[in-house]
Amino acid sequence: MSGTLYLCATPIGNLEDITFRVLRTLKEADLIAAEDTRNTIKLLNHFEIKTPMTSYHEYNKVDKAAYLVNKLIEGTNIALVTDAGTPGISDPGEEIVRQAYEAGIRVTSLPGACACITALTLSGLSTRRFAFEAFLPTDKKERKAILDSLITETRTTIIYEAPHHLLSTLEELYNAIGDRKITLCRELTKLHETIQLMTISSAITYYRENQPKGEYVLVISGRTLKELEEEKQQSWEKISLNEHMDIYLSKGLDKKEAMKKVAKDRGISKRDVYQALLSEQ
């Protein structure tokens, strides 16, 4: 019989956040695939776990995943761990999961700590709908595309950032999306955990005077539908009613339907549109 791939969530700081199930699985697995064996050995030593390890990281994820899947096919049970948190979230774990499913291997996830969810629950912002962007890409075009998409994003957005890039990222966010509410979560679950609820502009001011330390999770408020509607109405008000009508008429709508669309765009009644068009003639 083939083995099972276990996705084992490990602590993001506080070692007490590991689950009994993860500890048991790490002890009973035949092999542990770790993003950084030097980091994971500290965890294993703390809990006196002697299971053999192998490295599985961003730079070997495709070939090593194929090797590990073959081991699984042969019957090896493998526990996958990331440096901290849940495998597959902003790390190479997704590749081995994909290959395992293609090979018909059983995959199961052992839930536990996850920095993005921990930060979201601490943020004081809306948690009903959210978007997770992890680390913004380094490619300029990709980065700009994501920042542009946040201009009209109504969901709470979560971003990871390293301390040496924090200030420049905050400045980029301010230039792209304006001054929003933001919660900066630093060193989650650790001794010096800090949660800062502020605006992007006040965060920029603060970190121009105070050096960022530790890993950060940024939780950014989304736009409200009311704000977007008001902006849309203001943009329509920059053109005349006749020009606005022509946009819909050119799309094949009859005059009655075009007037209805114009009224909705501008937040006024269809009668007001009709009267205004008469006065413009």
Tab-separated table of C-alpha atoms in Angstrom:
chain	number	residue	atom	x	y	z
A	1	MET	CA	0.000	0.000	0.000
A	2	SER	CA	1.134	3.563	-0.687
A	3	GLY	CA	1.971	5.917	2.167
A	4	THR	CA	0.194	9.063	3.296
A	5	LEU	CA	1.360	12.665	3.000
A	6	TYR	CA	0.672	14.508	6.265
A	7	LEU	CA	0.635	18.334	6.144
A	8	CYS	CA	1.698	19.199	9.687
A	9	ALA	CA	1.149	22.714	11.034
A	10	THR	CA	3.954	23.789	13.354
A	11	PRO	CA	4.146	26.798	15.728
A	12	ILE	CA	4.701	30.284	14.304
A	13	GLY	CA	6.535	31.274	17.478
A	14	ASN	CA	5.254	29.803	20.701
A	15	LEU	CA	6.146	26.109	20.847
A	16	GLU	CA	3.092	25.395	23.015
A	17	ASP	CA	0.897	25.979	19.946
A	18	ILE	CA	1.772	22.588	18.446
A	19	THR	CA	-1.013	19.996	18.613
A	20	PHE	CA	-0.836	16.529	20.167
A	21	ARG	CA	-1.810	15.064	16.791
A	22	VAL	CA	1.083	16.785	14.997
A	23	LEU	CA	3.546	15.604	17.658
A	24	ARG	CA	2.327	12.029	17.336
A	25	THR	CA	2.492	12.153	13.537
A	26	LEU	CA	6.017	13.607	13.524
A	27	LYS	CA	7.108	10.751	15.800
A	28	GLU	CA	5.342	7.997	13.855
A	29	ALA	CA	6.081	9.140	10.278
A	30	ASP	CA	8.858	7.400	8.345
A	31	LEU	CA	10.265	10.675	7.060
A	32	ILE	CA	9.880	14.417	7.700
A	33	ALA	CA	10.193	16.754	4.701
A	34	ALA	CA	11.214	20.154	6.057
A	35	GLU	CA	11.532	23.546	4.377
A	36	ASP	CA	14.671	24.230	6.432
A	37	THR	CA	16.102	21.264	8.326
A	38	ARG	CA	18.233	23.583	10.461
A	39	ASN	CA	15.103	25.298	11.709
A	40	THR	CA	13.022	22.131	12.125
A	41	ILE	CA	15.727	20.266	14.073
A	42	LYS	CA	15.255	22.766	16.924
A	43	LEU	CA	11.568	21.849	17.089
A	44	LEU	CA	12.291	18.122	16.912
A	45	ASN	CA	14.989	18.322	19.587
A	46	HIS	CA	12.664	20.260	21.896
A	47	PHE	CA	10.070	17.486	21.701
A	48	GLU	CA	12.662	14.677	21.536
A	49	ILE	CA	11.591	13.480	18.087
A	50	LYS	CA	14.141	11.321	16.242
A	51	THR	CA	12.388	10.838	12.878
A	52	PRO	CA	14.770	11.219	9.862
A	53	MET	CA	14.520	14.475	7.892
A	54	THR	CA	15.055	15.569	4.319
A	55	SER	CA	14.971	19.068	2.837
A	56	TYR	CA	12.090	20.236	0.660
A	57	HIS	CA	12.213	23.921	-0.249
A	58	GLU	CA	11.445	26.491	-2.942
A	59	TYR	CA	14.577	25.753	-4.978
A	60	ASN	CA	14.161	21.976	-5.218
A	61	LYS	CA	10.369	21.715	-4.915
A	62	VAL	CA	9.624	20.170	-8.340
A	63	ASP	CA	12.325	17.485	-8.514
A	64	LYS	CA	12.255	16.746	-4.789
A	65	ALA	CA	8.466	16.480	-4.823
A	66	ALA	CA	8.747	13.845	-7.568
A	67	TYR	CA	11.317	11.949	-5.462
A	68	LEU	CA	9.107	12.143	-2.347
A	69	VAL	CA	6.019	11.049	-4.258
A	70	ASN	CA	7.906	7.947	-5.400
A	71	LYS	CA	8.728	7.260	-1.746
A	72	LEU	CA	5.036	7.629	-0.912
A	73	ILE	CA	4.123	5.193	-3.701
A	74	GLU	CA	6.555	2.700	-2.155
A	75	GLY	CA	4.688	2.962	1.163
A	76	THR	CA	6.632	5.654	3.041
A	77	ASN	CA	4.569	7.904	5.304
A	78	ILE	CA	5.845	11.487	5.020
A	79	ALA	CA	5.162	14.451	7.314
A	80	LEU	CA	5.590	17.787	5.554
A	81	VAL	CA	6.485	20.841	7.653
A	82	THR	CA	7.238	24.424	6.777
A	83	ASP	CA	9.516	26.820	8.709
A	84	ALA	CA	6.501	27.983	10.705
A	85	GLY	CA	2.766	27.606	10.364
A	86	THR	CA	0.714	25.531	7.929
A	87	PRO	CA	2.380	23.876	4.888
A	88	GLY	CA	1.019	25.016	1.544
A	89	ILE	CA	0.356	28.606	2.672
A	90	SER	CA	2.915	30.875	1.003
A	91	ASP	CA	5.474	28.064	0.760
A	92	PRO	CA	6.454	25.227	-1.660
A	93	GLY	CA	4.032	22.737	-0.097
A	94	GLU	CA	1.431	23.221	-2.818
A	95	GLU	CA	3.697	21.528	-5.390
A	96	ILE	CA	4.084	18.221	-3.553
A	97	VAL	CA	0.363	18.193	-2.749
A	98	ARG	CA	-0.423	18.586	-6.457
A	99	GLN	CA	1.970	15.817	-7.479
A	100	ALA	CA	0.713	13.536	-4.708
A	101	TYR	CA	-2.892	13.837	-5.888
A	102	GLU	CA	-1.830	13.173	-9.480
A	103	ALA	CA	-0.181	9.963	-8.274
A	104	GLY	CA	-3.262	8.898	-6.308
A	105	ILE	CA	-1.594	9.414	-2.930
A	106	ARG	CA	-3.693	10.112	0.159
A	107	VAL	CA	-3.084	13.601	1.550
A	108	THR	CA	-4.361	14.855	4.896
A	109	SER	CA	-3.890	18.137	6.734
A	110	LEU	CA	-3.257	18.433	10.462
A	111	PRO	CA	-4.500	21.943	11.306
A	112	GLY	CA	-2.766	24.349	13.623
A	113	ALA	CA	-1.040	27.711	13.654
A	114	CYS	CA	-1.261	29.981	10.595
A	115	ALA	CA	0.097	33.536	10.693
A	116	CYS	CA	-2.418	35.065	8.271
A	117	ILE	CA	-5.459	33.795	10.206
A	118	THR	CA	-3.919	34.685	13.570
A	119	ALA	CA	-3.284	38.246	12.347
A	120	LEU	CA	-6.754	38.575	10.843
A	121	THR	CA	-8.462	37.625	14.099
A	122	LEU	CA	-6.305	40.162	15.976
A	123	SER	CA	-6.735	42.966	13.456
A	124	GLY	CA	-9.937	44.574	14.666
A	125	LEU	CA	-10.980	44.776	11.005
A	126	SER	CA	-13.712	42.903	9.152
A	127	THR	CA	-13.070	39.144	9.116
A	128	ARG	CA	-16.108	38.023	7.095
A	129	ARG	CA	-14.369	38.303	3.715
A	130	PHE	CA	-10.640	38.527	3.160
A	131	ALA	CA	-7.943	38.209	0.492
A	132	PHE	CA	-4.509	36.752	1.221
A	133	GLU	CA	-1.663	38.116	-0.910
A	134	ALA	CA	1.278	36.669	1.124
A	135	PHE	CA	4.522	38.460	0.113
A	136	LEU	CA	4.036	40.914	-2.746
A	137	PRO	CA	5.931	39.724	-5.852
A	138	THR	CA	9.309	41.283	-6.638
A	139	ASP	CA	8.504	41.533	-10.362
A	140	LYS	CA	7.500	45.171	-10.934
A	141	LYS	CA	4.619	44.447	-13.332
A	142	GLU	CA	3.123	41.744	-11.145
A	143	ARG	CA	3.535	43.896	-8.049
A	144	LYS	CA	1.833	46.872	-9.721
A	145	ALA	CA	-1.034	44.672	-10.930
A	146	ILE	CA	-1.719	43.466	-7.388
A	147	LEU	CA	-1.470	46.957	-5.900
A	148	ASP	CA	-3.833	48.272	-8.597
A	149	SER	CA	-6.320	45.511	-7.791
A	150	LEU	CA	-6.392	46.660	-4.165
A	151	ILE	CA	-7.736	50.082	-5.177
A	152	THR	CA	-11.263	48.684	-5.479
A	153	GLU	CA	-10.846	45.649	-3.184
A	154	THR	CA	-13.748	45.436	-0.740
A	155	ARG	CA	-12.317	42.516	1.245
A	156	THR	CA	-9.815	42.825	4.083
A	157	THR	CA	-6.358	42.131	2.615
A	158	ILE	CA	-3.499	40.301	4.350
A	159	ILE	CA	0.135	40.778	3.307
A	160	TYR	CA	3.373	39.377	4.747
A	161	GLU	CA	6.455	41.583	4.928
A	162	ALA	CA	10.035	41.404	6.200
A	163	PRO	CA	11.291	44.225	8.466
A	164	HIS	CA	13.839	45.614	5.972
A	165	HIS	CA	11.128	46.093	3.324
A	166	LEU	CA	8.315	47.263	5.614
A	167	LEU	CA	8.634	51.034	5.193
A	168	SER	CA	8.969	50.948	1.404
A	169	THR	CA	5.959	48.612	1.156
A	170	LEU	CA	3.865	50.929	3.358
A	171	GLU	CA	4.817	53.856	1.106
A	172	GLU	CA	3.880	51.843	-1.993
A	173	LEU	CA	0.527	50.950	-0.446
A	174	TYR	CA	-0.182	54.592	0.428
A	175	ASN	CA	0.647	55.754	-3.112
A	176	ALA	CA	-1.473	53.009	-4.666
A	177	ILE	CA	-4.582	52.820	-2.459
A	178	GLY	CA	-4.513	55.930	-0.284
A	179	ASP	CA	-4.837	56.149	3.466
A	180	ARG	CA	-6.648	53.073	4.786
A	181	LYS	CA	-6.973	51.501	8.200
A	182	ILE	CA	-4.186	48.990	8.743
A	183	THR	CA	-3.202	46.638	11.541
A	184	LEU	CA	0.467	45.705	11.777
A	185	CYS	CA	1.048	42.412	13.573
A	186	ARG	CA	4.626	41.741	14.628
A	187	GLU	CA	6.231	38.634	16.140
A	188	LEU	CA	2.924	36.791	16.476
A	189	THR	CA	2.631	34.428	19.486
A	190	LYS	CA	6.173	35.357	20.592
A	191	LEU	CA	7.332	37.225	23.697
A	192	HIS	CA	7.437	40.599	21.937
A	193	GLU	CA	4.168	40.258	20.010
A	194	THR	CA	2.914	43.712	19.014
A	195	ILE	CA	-0.401	44.665	17.418
A	196	GLN	CA	-0.676	48.205	16.027
A	197	LEU	CA	-4.036	49.539	14.815
A	198	MET	CA	-3.478	52.714	12.806
A	199	THR	CA	-3.689	54.203	9.313
A	200	ILE	CA	-1.155	53.636	6.555
A	201	SER	CA	0.045	57.267	6.801
A	202	SER	CA	0.546	57.057	10.578
A	203	ALA	CA	2.390	53.741	10.129
A	204	ILE	CA	4.750	55.420	7.635
A	205	THR	CA	5.395	58.253	10.091
A	206	TYR	CA	6.029	55.801	12.923
A	207	TYR	CA	8.435	53.579	10.999
A	208	ARG	CA	10.382	56.509	9.620
A	209	GLU	CA	11.311	57.179	13.241
A	210	ASN	CA	11.387	53.611	14.576
A	211	GLN	CA	13.305	50.747	12.973
A	212	PRO	CA	11.079	47.768	12.118
A	213	LYS	CA	12.023	44.575	13.952
A	214	GLY	CA	10.703	41.041	13.454
A	215	GLU	CA	8.396	39.576	10.835
A	216	TYR	CA	5.204	41.491	10.014
A	217	VAL	CA	1.712	40.629	8.869
A	218	LEU	CA	-0.180	43.621	7.452
A	219	VAL	CA	-3.968	43.538	7.593
A	220	ILE	CA	-5.542	46.260	5.442
A	221	SER	CA	-9.176	47.351	5.433
A	222	GLY	CA	-11.174	47.004	2.231
A	223	ARG	CA	-13.232	49.661	0.509
A	224	THR	CA	-16.912	49.916	1.346
A	225	LEU	CA	-19.489	49.510	-1.414
A	226	LYS	CA	-20.805	52.954	-0.506
A	227	GLU	CA	-17.384	54.509	-1.129
A	228	LEU	CA	-17.104	52.815	-4.513
A	229	GLU	CA	-20.591	53.920	-5.535
A	230	GLU	CA	-19.853	57.517	-4.536
A	231	GLU	CA	-16.591	57.472	-6.522
A	232	LYS	CA	-18.382	56.020	-9.521
A	233	GLN	CA	-21.044	58.732	-9.356
A	234	GLN	CA	-18.397	61.448	-9.076
A	235	SER	CA	-16.583	60.107	-12.152
A	236	TRP	CA	-19.817	60.141	-14.179
A	237	GLU	CA	-20.500	63.726	-13.108
A	238	LYS	CA	-17.350	64.811	-14.960
A	239	ILE	CA	-19.107	64.262	-18.289
A	240	SER	CA	-22.381	65.747	-19.541
A	241	LEU	CA	-25.650	63.815	-19.503
A	242	ASN	CA	-25.693	63.727	-23.310
A	243	GLU	CA	-22.178	62.225	-23.373
A	244	HIS	CA	-23.248	59.739	-20.722
A	245	MET	CA	-26.314	58.786	-22.775
A	246	ASP	CA	-24.194	58.381	-25.906
A	247	ILE	CA	-22.035	55.746	-24.150
A	248	TYR	CA	-25.064	53.470	-23.669
A	249	LEU	CA	-26.730	54.311	-26.971
A	250	SER	CA	-23.509	53.341	-28.770
A	251	LYS	CA	-23.772	49.924	-27.086
A	252	GLY	CA	-27.134	49.321	-28.731
A	253	LEU	CA	-29.448	50.212	-25.846
A	254	ASP	CA	-32.657	52.074	-26.677
A	255	LYS	CA	-33.199	55.539	-25.225
A	256	LYS	CA	-35.401	54.314	-22.364
A	257	GLU	CA	-32.847	51.724	-21.187
A	258	ALA	CA	-29.979	54.187	-21.607
A	259	MET	CA	-31.786	56.728	-19.419
A	260	LYS	CA	-32.331	54.039	-16.762
A	261	LYS	CA	-28.601	53.195	-16.777
A	262	VAL	CA	-27.575	56.853	-16.595
A	263	ALA	CA	-29.937	57.452	-13.678
A	264	LYS	CA	-28.506	54.494	-11.785
A	265	ASP	CA	-24.887	55.558	-12.463
A	266	ARG	CA	-25.540	59.059	-11.165
A	267	GLY	CA	-27.780	58.103	-8.268
A	268	ILE	CA	-30.703	60.167	-9.520
A	269	SER	CA	-34.178	59.382	-10.827
A	270	LYS	CA	-34.966	58.640	-14.483
A	271	ARG	CA	-37.300	61.637	-14.447
A	272	ASP	CA	-34.393	63.890	-13.395
A	273	VAL	CA	-32.360	62.569	-16.330
A	274	TYR	CA	-35.230	63.237	-18.730
A	275	GLN	CA	-35.730	66.808	-17.458
A	276	ALA	CA	-31.995	67.543	-17.552
A	277	LEU	CA	-31.726	66.259	-21.146
A	278	LEU	CA	-34.614	68.489	-22.175
A	279	SER	CA	-32.938	71.515	-20.624
A	280	GLU	CA	-29.658	70.736	-22.419
A	281	GLN	CA	-31.373	70.735	-25.839
